[in-house]
Short mmCIF file of C-alpha atoms and ligand atoms in Angstrom, two decimals:
data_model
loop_
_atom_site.label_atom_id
_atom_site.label_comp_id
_atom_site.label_asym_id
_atom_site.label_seq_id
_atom_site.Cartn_x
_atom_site.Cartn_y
_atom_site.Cartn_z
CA UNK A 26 -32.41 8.04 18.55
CA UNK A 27 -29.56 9.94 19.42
CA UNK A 28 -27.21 7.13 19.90
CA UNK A 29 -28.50 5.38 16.66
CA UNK A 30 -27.65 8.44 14.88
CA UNK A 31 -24.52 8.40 16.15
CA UNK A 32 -24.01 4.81 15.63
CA UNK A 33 -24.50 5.23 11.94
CA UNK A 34 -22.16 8.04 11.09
CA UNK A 35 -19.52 6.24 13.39
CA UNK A 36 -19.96 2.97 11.51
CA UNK A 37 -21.87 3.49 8.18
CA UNK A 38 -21.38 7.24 7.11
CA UNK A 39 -18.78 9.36 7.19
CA UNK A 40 -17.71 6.64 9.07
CA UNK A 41 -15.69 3.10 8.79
CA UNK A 42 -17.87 1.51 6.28
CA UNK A 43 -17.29 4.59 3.89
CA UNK A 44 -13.72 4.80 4.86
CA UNK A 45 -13.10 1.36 3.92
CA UNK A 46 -14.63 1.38 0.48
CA UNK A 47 -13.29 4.62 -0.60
CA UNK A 48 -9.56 3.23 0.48
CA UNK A 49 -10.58 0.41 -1.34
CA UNK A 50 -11.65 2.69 -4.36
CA UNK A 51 -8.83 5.06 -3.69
CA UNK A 52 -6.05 2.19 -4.00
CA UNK A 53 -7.97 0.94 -7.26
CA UNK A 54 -8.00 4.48 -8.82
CA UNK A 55 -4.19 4.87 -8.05
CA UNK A 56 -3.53 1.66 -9.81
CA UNK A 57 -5.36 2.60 -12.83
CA UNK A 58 -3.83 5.78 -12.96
CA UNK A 59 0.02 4.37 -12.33
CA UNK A 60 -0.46 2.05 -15.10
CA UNK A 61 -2.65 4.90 -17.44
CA UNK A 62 0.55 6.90 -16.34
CA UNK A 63 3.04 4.13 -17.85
CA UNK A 64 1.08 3.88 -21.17
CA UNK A 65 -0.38 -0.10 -19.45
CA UNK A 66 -3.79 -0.94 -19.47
CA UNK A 67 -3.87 -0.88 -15.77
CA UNK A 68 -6.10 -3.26 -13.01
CA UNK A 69 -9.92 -4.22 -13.07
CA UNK A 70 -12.05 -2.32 -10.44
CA UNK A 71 -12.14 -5.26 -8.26
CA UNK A 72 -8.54 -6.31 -7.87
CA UNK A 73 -8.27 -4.20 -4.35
CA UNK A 74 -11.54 -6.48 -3.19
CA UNK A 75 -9.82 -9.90 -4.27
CA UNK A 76 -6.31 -8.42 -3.11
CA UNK A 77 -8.17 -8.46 0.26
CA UNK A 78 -10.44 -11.21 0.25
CA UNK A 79 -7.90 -13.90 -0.96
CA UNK A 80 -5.70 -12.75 1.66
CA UNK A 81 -8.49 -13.70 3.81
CA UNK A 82 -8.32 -17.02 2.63
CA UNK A 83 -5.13 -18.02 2.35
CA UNK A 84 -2.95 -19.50 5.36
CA UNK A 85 -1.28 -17.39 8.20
CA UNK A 86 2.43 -18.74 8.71
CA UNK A 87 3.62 -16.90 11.27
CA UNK A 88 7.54 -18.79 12.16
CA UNK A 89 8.84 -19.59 15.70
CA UNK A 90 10.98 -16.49 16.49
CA UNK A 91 8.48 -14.08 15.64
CA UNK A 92 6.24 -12.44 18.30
CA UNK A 93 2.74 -14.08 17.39
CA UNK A 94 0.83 -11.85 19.72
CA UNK A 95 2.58 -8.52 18.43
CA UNK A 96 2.23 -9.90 14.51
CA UNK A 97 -1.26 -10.32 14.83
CA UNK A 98 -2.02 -7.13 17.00
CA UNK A 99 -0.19 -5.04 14.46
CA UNK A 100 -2.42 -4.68 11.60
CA UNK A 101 -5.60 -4.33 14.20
CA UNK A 102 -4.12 -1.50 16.16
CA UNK A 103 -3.09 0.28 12.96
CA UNK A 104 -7.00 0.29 11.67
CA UNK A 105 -8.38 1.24 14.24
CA UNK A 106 -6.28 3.92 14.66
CA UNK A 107 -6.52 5.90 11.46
CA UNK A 108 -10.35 4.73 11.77
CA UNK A 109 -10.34 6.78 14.72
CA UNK A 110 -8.47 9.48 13.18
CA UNK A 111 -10.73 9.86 10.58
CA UNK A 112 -14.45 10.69 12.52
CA UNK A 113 -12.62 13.84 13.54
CA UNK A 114 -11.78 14.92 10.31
CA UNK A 115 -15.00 16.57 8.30
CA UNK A 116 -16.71 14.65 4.94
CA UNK A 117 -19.79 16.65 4.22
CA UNK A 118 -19.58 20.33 4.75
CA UNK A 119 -17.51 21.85 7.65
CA UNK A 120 -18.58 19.08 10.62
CA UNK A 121 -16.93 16.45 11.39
CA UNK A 122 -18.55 13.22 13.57
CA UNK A 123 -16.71 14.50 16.51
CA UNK A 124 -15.21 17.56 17.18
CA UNK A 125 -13.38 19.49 20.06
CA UNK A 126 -10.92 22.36 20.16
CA UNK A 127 -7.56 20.75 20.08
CA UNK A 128 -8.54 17.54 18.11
CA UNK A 129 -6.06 17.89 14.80
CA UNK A 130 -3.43 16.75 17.70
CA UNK A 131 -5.49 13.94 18.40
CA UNK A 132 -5.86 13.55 14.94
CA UNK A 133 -2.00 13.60 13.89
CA UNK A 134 -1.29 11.32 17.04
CA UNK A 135 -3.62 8.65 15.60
CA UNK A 136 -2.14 8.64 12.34
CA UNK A 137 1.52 8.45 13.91
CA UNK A 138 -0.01 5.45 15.24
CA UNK A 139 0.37 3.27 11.90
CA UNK A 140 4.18 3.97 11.55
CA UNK A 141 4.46 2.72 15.15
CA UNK A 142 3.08 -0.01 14.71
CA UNK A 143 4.47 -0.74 10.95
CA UNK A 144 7.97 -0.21 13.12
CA UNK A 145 6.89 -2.86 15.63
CA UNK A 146 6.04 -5.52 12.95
CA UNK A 147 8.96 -5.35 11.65
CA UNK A 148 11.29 -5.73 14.58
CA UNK A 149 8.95 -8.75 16.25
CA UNK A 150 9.09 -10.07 12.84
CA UNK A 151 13.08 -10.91 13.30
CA UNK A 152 13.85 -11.36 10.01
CA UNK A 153 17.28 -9.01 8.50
CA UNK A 154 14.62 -7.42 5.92
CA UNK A 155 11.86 -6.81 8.08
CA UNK A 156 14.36 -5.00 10.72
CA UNK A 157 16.27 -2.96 7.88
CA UNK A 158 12.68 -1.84 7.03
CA UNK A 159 11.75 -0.71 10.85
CA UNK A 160 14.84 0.89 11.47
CA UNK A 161 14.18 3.05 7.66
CA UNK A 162 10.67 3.15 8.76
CA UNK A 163 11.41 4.80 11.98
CA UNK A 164 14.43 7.20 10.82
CA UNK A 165 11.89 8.60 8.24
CA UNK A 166 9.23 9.12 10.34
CA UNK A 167 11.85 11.50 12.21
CA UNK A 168 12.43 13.24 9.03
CA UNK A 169 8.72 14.19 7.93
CA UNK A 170 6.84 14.17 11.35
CA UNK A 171 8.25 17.84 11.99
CA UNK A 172 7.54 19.50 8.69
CA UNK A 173 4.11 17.95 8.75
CA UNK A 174 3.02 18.88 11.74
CA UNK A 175 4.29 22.64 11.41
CA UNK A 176 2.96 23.06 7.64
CA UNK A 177 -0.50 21.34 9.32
CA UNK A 178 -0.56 23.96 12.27
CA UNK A 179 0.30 26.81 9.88
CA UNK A 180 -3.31 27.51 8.84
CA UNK A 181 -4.61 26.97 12.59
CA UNK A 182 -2.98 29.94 13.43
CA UNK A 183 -5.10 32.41 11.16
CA UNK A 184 -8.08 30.52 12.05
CA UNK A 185 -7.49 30.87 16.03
CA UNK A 186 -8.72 27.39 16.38
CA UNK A 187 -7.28 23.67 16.91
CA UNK A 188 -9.78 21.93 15.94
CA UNK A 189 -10.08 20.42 12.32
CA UNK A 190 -13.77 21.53 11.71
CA UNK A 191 -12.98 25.00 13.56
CA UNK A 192 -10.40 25.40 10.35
CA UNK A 193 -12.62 24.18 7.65
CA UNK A 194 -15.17 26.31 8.99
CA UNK A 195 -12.99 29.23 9.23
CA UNK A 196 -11.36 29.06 5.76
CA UNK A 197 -15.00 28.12 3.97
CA UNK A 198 -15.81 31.51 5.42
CA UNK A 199 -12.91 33.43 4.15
CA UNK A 200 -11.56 31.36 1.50
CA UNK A 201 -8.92 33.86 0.32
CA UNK A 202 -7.22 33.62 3.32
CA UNK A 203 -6.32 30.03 2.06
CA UNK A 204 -4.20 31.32 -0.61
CA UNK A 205 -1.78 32.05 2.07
CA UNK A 206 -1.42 28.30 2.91
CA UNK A 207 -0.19 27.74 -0.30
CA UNK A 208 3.30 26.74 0.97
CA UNK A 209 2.42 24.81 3.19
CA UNK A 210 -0.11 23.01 1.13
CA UNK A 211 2.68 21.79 -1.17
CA UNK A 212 4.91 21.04 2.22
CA UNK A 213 2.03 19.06 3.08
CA UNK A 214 1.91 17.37 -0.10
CA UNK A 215 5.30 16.20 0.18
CA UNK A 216 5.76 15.12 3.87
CA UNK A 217 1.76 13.02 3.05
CA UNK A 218 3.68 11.15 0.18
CA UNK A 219 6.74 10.27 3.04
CA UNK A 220 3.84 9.33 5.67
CA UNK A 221 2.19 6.73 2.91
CA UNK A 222 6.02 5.41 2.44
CA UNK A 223 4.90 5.82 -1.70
CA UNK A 224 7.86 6.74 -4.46
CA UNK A 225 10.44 8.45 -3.73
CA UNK A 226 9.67 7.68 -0.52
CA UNK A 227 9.24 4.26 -0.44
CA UNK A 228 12.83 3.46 0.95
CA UNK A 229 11.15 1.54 4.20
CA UNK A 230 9.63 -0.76 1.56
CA UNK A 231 11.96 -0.67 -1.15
CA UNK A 232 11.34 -4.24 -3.26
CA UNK A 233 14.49 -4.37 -5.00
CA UNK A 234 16.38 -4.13 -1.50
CA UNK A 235 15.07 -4.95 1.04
CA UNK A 236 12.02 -7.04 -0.38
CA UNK A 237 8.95 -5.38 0.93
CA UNK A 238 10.73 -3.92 4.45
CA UNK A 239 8.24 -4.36 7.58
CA UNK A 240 5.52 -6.62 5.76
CA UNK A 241 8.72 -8.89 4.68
CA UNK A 242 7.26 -12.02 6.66
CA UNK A 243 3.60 -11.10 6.82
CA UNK A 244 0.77 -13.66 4.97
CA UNK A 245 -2.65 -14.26 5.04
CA UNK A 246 -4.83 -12.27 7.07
CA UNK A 247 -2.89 -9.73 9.20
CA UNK A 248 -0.96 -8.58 5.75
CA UNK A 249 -4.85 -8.44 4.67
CA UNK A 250 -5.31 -5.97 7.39
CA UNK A 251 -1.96 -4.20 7.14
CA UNK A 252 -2.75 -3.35 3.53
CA UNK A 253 -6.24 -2.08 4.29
CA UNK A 254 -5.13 -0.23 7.03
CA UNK A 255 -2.57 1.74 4.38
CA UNK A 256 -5.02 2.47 1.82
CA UNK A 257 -7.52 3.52 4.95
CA UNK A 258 -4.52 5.82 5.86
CA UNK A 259 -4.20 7.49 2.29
CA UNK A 260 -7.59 8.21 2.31
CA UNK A 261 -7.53 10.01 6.09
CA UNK A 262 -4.50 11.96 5.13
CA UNK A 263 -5.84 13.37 1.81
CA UNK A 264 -9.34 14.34 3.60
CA UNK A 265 -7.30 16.18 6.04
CA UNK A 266 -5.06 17.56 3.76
CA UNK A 267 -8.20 18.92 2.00
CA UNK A 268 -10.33 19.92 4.87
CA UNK A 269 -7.15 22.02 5.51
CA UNK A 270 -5.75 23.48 2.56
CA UNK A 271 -8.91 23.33 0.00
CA UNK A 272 -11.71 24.41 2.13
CA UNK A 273 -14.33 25.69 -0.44
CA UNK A 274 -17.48 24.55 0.57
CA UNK A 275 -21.47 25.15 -0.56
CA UNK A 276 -23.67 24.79 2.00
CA UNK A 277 -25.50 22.28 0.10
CA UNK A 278 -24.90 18.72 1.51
CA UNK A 279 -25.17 17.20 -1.94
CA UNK A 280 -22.71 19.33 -3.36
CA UNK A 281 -20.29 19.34 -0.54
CA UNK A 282 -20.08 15.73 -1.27
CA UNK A 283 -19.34 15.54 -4.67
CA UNK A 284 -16.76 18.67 -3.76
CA UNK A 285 -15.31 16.18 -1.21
CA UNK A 286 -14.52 13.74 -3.90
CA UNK A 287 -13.73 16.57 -6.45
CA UNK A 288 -11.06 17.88 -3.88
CA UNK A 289 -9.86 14.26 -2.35
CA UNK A 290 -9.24 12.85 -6.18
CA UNK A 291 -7.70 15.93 -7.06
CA UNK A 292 -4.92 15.22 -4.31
CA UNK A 293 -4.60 11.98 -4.97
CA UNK A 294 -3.63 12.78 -8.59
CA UNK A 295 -1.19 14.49 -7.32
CA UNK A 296 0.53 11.64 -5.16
CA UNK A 297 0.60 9.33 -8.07
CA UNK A 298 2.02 11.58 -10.65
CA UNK A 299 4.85 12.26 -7.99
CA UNK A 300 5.08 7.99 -7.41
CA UNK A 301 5.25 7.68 -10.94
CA UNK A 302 7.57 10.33 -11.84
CA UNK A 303 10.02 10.40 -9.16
CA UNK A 304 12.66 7.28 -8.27
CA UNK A 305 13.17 6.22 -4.83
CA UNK A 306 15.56 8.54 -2.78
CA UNK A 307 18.12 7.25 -0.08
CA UNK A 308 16.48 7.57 3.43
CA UNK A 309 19.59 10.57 4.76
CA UNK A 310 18.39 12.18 1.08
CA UNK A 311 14.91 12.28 2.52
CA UNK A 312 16.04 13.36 5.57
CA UNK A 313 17.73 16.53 3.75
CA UNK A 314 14.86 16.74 2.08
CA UNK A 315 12.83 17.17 5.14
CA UNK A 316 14.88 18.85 7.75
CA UNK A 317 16.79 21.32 4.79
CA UNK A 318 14.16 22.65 2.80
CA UNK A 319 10.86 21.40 3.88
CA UNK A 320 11.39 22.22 7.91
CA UNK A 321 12.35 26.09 6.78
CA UNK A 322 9.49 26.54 4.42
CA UNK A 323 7.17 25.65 6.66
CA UNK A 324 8.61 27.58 9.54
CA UNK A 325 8.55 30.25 7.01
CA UNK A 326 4.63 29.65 6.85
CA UNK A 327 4.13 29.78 10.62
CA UNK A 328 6.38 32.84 10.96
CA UNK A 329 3.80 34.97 8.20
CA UNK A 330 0.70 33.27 9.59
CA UNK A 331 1.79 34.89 12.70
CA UNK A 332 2.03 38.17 11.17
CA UNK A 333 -0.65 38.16 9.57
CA UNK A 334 -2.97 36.66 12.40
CA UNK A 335 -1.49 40.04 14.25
CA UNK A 336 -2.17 42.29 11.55
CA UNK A 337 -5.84 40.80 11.49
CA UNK A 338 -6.50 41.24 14.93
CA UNK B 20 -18.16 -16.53 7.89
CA UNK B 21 -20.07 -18.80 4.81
CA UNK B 22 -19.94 -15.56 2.86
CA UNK B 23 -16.35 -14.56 3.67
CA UNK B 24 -15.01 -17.81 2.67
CA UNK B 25 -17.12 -17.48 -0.63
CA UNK B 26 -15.50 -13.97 -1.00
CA UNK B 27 -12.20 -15.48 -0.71
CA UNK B 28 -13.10 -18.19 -2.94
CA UNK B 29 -14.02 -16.21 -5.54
CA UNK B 30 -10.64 -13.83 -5.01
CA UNK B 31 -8.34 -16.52 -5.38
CA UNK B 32 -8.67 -16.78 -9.08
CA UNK B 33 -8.82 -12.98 -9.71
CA UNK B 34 -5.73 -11.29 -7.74
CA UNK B 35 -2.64 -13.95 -8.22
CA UNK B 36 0.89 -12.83 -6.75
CA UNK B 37 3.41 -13.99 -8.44
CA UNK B 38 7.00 -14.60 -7.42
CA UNK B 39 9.59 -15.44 -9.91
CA UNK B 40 12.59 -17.90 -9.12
CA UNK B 41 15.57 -18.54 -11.83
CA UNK B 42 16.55 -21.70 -10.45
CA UNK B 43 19.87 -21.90 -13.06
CA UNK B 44 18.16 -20.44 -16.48
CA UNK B 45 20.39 -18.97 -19.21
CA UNK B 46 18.43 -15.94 -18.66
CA UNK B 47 16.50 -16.14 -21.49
CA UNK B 48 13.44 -17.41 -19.72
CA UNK B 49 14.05 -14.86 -17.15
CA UNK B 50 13.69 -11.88 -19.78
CA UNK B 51 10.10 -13.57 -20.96
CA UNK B 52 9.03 -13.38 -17.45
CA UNK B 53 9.75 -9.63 -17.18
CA UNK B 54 8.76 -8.96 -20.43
CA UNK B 55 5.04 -9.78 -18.56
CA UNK B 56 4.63 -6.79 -16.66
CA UNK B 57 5.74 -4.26 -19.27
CA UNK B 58 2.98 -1.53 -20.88
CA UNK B 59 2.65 -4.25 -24.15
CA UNK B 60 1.80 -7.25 -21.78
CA UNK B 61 0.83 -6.00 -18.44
CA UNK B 62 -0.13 -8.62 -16.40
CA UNK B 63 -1.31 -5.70 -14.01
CA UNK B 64 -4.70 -5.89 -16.29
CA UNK B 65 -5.31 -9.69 -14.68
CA UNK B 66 -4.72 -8.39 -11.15
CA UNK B 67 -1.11 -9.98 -11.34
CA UNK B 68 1.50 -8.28 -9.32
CA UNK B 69 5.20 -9.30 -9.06
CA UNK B 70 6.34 -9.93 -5.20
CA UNK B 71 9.67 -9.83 -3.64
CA UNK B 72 8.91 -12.30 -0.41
CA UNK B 73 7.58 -15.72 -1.01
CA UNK B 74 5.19 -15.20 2.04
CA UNK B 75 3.21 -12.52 -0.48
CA UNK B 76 2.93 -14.79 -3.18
CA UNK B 77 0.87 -17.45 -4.78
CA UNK B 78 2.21 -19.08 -7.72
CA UNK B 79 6.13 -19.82 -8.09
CA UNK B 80 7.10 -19.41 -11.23
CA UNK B 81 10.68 -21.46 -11.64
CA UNK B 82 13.22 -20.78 -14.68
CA UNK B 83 16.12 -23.09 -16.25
CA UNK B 84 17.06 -26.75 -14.89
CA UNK B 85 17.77 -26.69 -11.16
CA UNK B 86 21.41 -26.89 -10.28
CA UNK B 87 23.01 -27.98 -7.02
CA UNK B 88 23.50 -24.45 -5.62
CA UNK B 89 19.96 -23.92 -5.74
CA UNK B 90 18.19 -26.91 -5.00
CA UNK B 91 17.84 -26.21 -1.45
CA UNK B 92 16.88 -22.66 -1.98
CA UNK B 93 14.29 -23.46 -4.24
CA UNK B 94 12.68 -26.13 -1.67
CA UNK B 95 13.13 -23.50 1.00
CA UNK B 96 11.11 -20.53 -1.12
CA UNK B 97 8.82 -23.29 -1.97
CA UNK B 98 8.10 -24.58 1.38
CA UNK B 99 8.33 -20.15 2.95
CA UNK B 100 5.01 -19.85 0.61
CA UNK B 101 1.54 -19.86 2.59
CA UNK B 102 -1.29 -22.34 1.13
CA UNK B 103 -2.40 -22.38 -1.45
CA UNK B 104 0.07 -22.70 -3.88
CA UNK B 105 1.03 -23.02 -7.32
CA UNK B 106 4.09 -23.48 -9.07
CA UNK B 107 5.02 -23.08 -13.11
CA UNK B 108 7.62 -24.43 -14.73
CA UNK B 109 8.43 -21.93 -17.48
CA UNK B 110 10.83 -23.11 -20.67
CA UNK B 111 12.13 -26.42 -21.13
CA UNK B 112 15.02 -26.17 -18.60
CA UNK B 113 12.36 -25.82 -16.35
CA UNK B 114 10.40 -29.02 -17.72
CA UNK B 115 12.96 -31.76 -17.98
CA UNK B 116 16.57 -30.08 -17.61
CA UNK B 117 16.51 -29.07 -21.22
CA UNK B 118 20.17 -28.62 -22.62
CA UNK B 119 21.38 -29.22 -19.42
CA UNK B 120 20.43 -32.23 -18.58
CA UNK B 121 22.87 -34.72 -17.62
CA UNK B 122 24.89 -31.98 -16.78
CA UNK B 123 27.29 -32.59 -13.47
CA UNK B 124 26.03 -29.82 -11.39
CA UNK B 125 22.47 -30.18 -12.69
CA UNK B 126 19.38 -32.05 -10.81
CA UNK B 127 17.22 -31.61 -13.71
CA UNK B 128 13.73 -30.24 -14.22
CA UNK B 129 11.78 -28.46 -11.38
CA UNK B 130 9.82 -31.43 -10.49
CA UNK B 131 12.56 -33.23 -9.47
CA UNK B 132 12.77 -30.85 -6.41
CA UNK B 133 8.89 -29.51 -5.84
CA UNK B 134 5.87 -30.38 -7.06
CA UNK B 135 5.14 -28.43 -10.19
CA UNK B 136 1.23 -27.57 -11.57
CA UNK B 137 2.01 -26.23 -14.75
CA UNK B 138 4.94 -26.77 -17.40
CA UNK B 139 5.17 -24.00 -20.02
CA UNK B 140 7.87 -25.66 -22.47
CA UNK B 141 9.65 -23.43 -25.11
CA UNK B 142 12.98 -22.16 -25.40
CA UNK B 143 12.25 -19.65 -24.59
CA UNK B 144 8.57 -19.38 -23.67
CA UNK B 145 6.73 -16.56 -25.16
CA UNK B 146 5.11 -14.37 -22.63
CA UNK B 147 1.62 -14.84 -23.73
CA UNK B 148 2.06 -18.72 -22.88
CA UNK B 149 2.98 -17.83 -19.25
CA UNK B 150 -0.09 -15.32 -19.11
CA UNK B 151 -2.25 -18.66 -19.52
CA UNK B 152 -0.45 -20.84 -17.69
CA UNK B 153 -0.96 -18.36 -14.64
CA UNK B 154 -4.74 -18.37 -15.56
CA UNK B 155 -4.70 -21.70 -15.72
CA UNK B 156 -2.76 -22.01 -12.49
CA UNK B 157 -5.22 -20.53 -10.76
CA UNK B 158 -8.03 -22.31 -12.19
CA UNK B 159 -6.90 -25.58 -10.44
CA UNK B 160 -9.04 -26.54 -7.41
CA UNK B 161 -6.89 -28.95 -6.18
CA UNK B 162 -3.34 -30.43 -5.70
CA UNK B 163 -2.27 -32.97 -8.08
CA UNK B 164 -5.07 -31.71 -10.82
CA UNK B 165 -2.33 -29.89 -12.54
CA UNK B 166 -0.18 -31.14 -16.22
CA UNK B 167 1.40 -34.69 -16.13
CA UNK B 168 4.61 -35.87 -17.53
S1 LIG C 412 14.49 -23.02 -21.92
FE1 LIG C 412 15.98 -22.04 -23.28
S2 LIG C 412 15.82 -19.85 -22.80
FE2 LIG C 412 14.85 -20.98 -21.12
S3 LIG C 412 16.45 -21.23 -19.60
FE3 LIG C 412 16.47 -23.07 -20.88
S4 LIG C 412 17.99 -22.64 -22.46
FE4 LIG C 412 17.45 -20.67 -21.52
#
């Protein structure tokens, strides 16, 4: 019984079947809202679905001096990493599948994972676009990794705990204490917009360049997966984001639901306004961005969390 | 794996890619084209998104007669693109060579280098005709069932 139960929130719920159709949904509603944004009409609910599906389909060309086995590893490893990620990271209430003390480490390593591997597809993909994109993937990574780690530890240090449900369960209990995070919440913000690569951050895959950077000689079904695995990614960064920073929670698993979606659509509102109204920055202007302004404030944030975790104790 | 090729079956039709190629147009054509995706045509409403790498997309759509310095591009893109695949010839260029034709540095039309599906002639083409040729791109089953000359 045990294991069954565990099966299903693994694979059905919280788990990868719902992660998989709210990236799906997530993708579709960012779409809609870009193009509501830009005064178009804007895609049909099921474009993400046949995006996917007639990937699946068509033909897989992958050419002779590209690594096959690394090409069509790629996409896998990225999945199943921020699939992983996301069973630590709580849906309904203040629980997540798994939990342990230290796991938001675990849980930032496995979503480091997908630049890795976006890095490695583009190098094995020897093409001049694909390894301009790996080399911009990989410098930005250096520039947003820091701040979003620190502004993501900030509020662990109030809550005396390293473990993602330890915080949600901390803040849910004293949810005034969040307001302090508020610096690092928009810190977070930023550096989550860098992580999905998305306007102005979306030098690594800047079309007008560099054509579409990593995914430059990608078809058929691993581009299938390397798309799913992005949206999959959006959707795990935003829950954490809001398990972190918006932890108001009812104790009623119905409602905590519907304030999941409240609090994960609110977020994502946020990231496309920014896509839409911001143009793509240089990758050393991201790099100010990040190690300038972004690194301080949220050093800033750890420096008064500390003072105030003292003055609490 | 029955149902997952239905799946796809059914997706071809509803999310084309498409990838444009001005093959030697005056530019006029070209305009059309990207007059498709702004707010008053959005193609985005038909699932229709504009790639940059020929191994995203699945219908070509070609511009203006095709002239010597891009004949062997144009093959190349062509053959880069992952099955299946269609290709439009928008504006008369595109069709026969148009004004050019004859012309010393000029091939002629696009189907003198690829096989072409659909021909959208008009000088230039008004968007609304290249939003149904791309539907009707994509309603083709097969090779070969496309427009003939
Ligand atoms: S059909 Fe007319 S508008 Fe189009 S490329 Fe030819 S000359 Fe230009």
């Amino acid at each position: 019984m045990e294991v069954l139960q565990m099966l299903f929130k693994v694979l059905l719920f919280p788990g990868f079947l719902f992660l998989t159709s709210y990236a799906f949904a997530a993708e579709y509603i960012d779409r809609k809202l870009h193009a509501r944004m830009q005064n178009r009409k804007g895609p049909k609910w099921y474009i993400p679905f046949a995006d996917f599906f007639k990937l699946i389909g068509k033909q897989t060309i992958i050419h002779d001096d590209a690594h096959a086995g690394i090409i069509k590893a790629m996409p896998v490893v990225s999945l199943a990493g921020v699939a992983t990620a996301f069973i630590y990271i709580p849906v309904v209430g203040s629980s997540a599948v798994f939990s342990f003390e230290g796991d938001i480490i675990i849980v930032l390593y496995f979503l480091s994972l997908p630049v890795l591997t976006q890095f490695l597809a583009g190098w094995y993909s020897r093409s001049l676009y694909a390894t301009i994109g790996a080399s911009r993937v990989i410098t930005q990574m250096f520039a947003y990794e820091v701040p979003l780690f620190m502004c993501l530890l900030a509020p662990s240090l109030i809550a005396n705990t390293w473990s993602v449900s330890g915080i949600t369960q901390y803040y849910s209990e004293h949810p005034l204490y969040a307001l302090i995070n508020l610096p690092a919440f928009a810190v977070a913000l930023i550096t989550v917009q860098s992580k999905l690569s998305k306007a102005p951050f979306d030098a690594p895959e800047a079309e007008t360049e560099i054509v579409s950077g990593p995914y430059v000689e990608y078809t058929g079904r691993p581009l299938a997966f390397f798309r799913m695995s992005a949206d999959c990614e959006e959707v795990v960064l935003i829950s954490l984001v809001s398990a972190i920073f918006l932890p108001f929670l009812s104790g009623n698993a119905v409602i905590d639901v519907i304030l999941y979606f409240v609090k994960t659509l609110a977020i994502l509102f946020v990231l496309t306004l920014m896509r839409t109204v911001t143009a793509r920055l240089r990758v050393n202007q991201t790099v100010t961005l990040c190690w300038r302004y972004l690194v301080p404030a949220a050093l800033l944030q750890m420096i008064v969390n500390l003072i105030v975790r003292g003055w609490l104790a | 794996m029955d149902l997952i090729r239905k799946a796809s079956q059914w997706a071809s039709g509803k999310s084309p890619w498409i990838l444009h190629f001005n093959a030697g147009a005056c530019n006029g054509c070209d305009i059309e084209v990207v007059d498709c995706v702004t707010p008053r045509y959005d193609l985005e409403r038909f699932g229709v998104v504009k790639q940059g790498s020929p191994r995203h997309a699945d219908v070509l759509i070609c511009t203006g007669a095709v002239t010597l310095q891009t004949r062997d591009r144009l093959k190349q893109i062509y053959e880069q693109m992952p099955e299946p695949k269609r290709v439009i010839a928008v504006g008369t260029c595109a069709c026969t060579g148009g004004v050019f034709d004859g012309c010393y540095c000029v091939t002629g039309g696009i189907d003198t280098v690829i096989p072409v599906d659909v021909y959208v002639p008009g000088c230039a083409v008004r968007p609304d005709e290249i939003i149904s040729a791309v539907e009707r791109a994509l309603s083709l089953k097969t090779d070969g069932e496309g427009d003939k000359k």
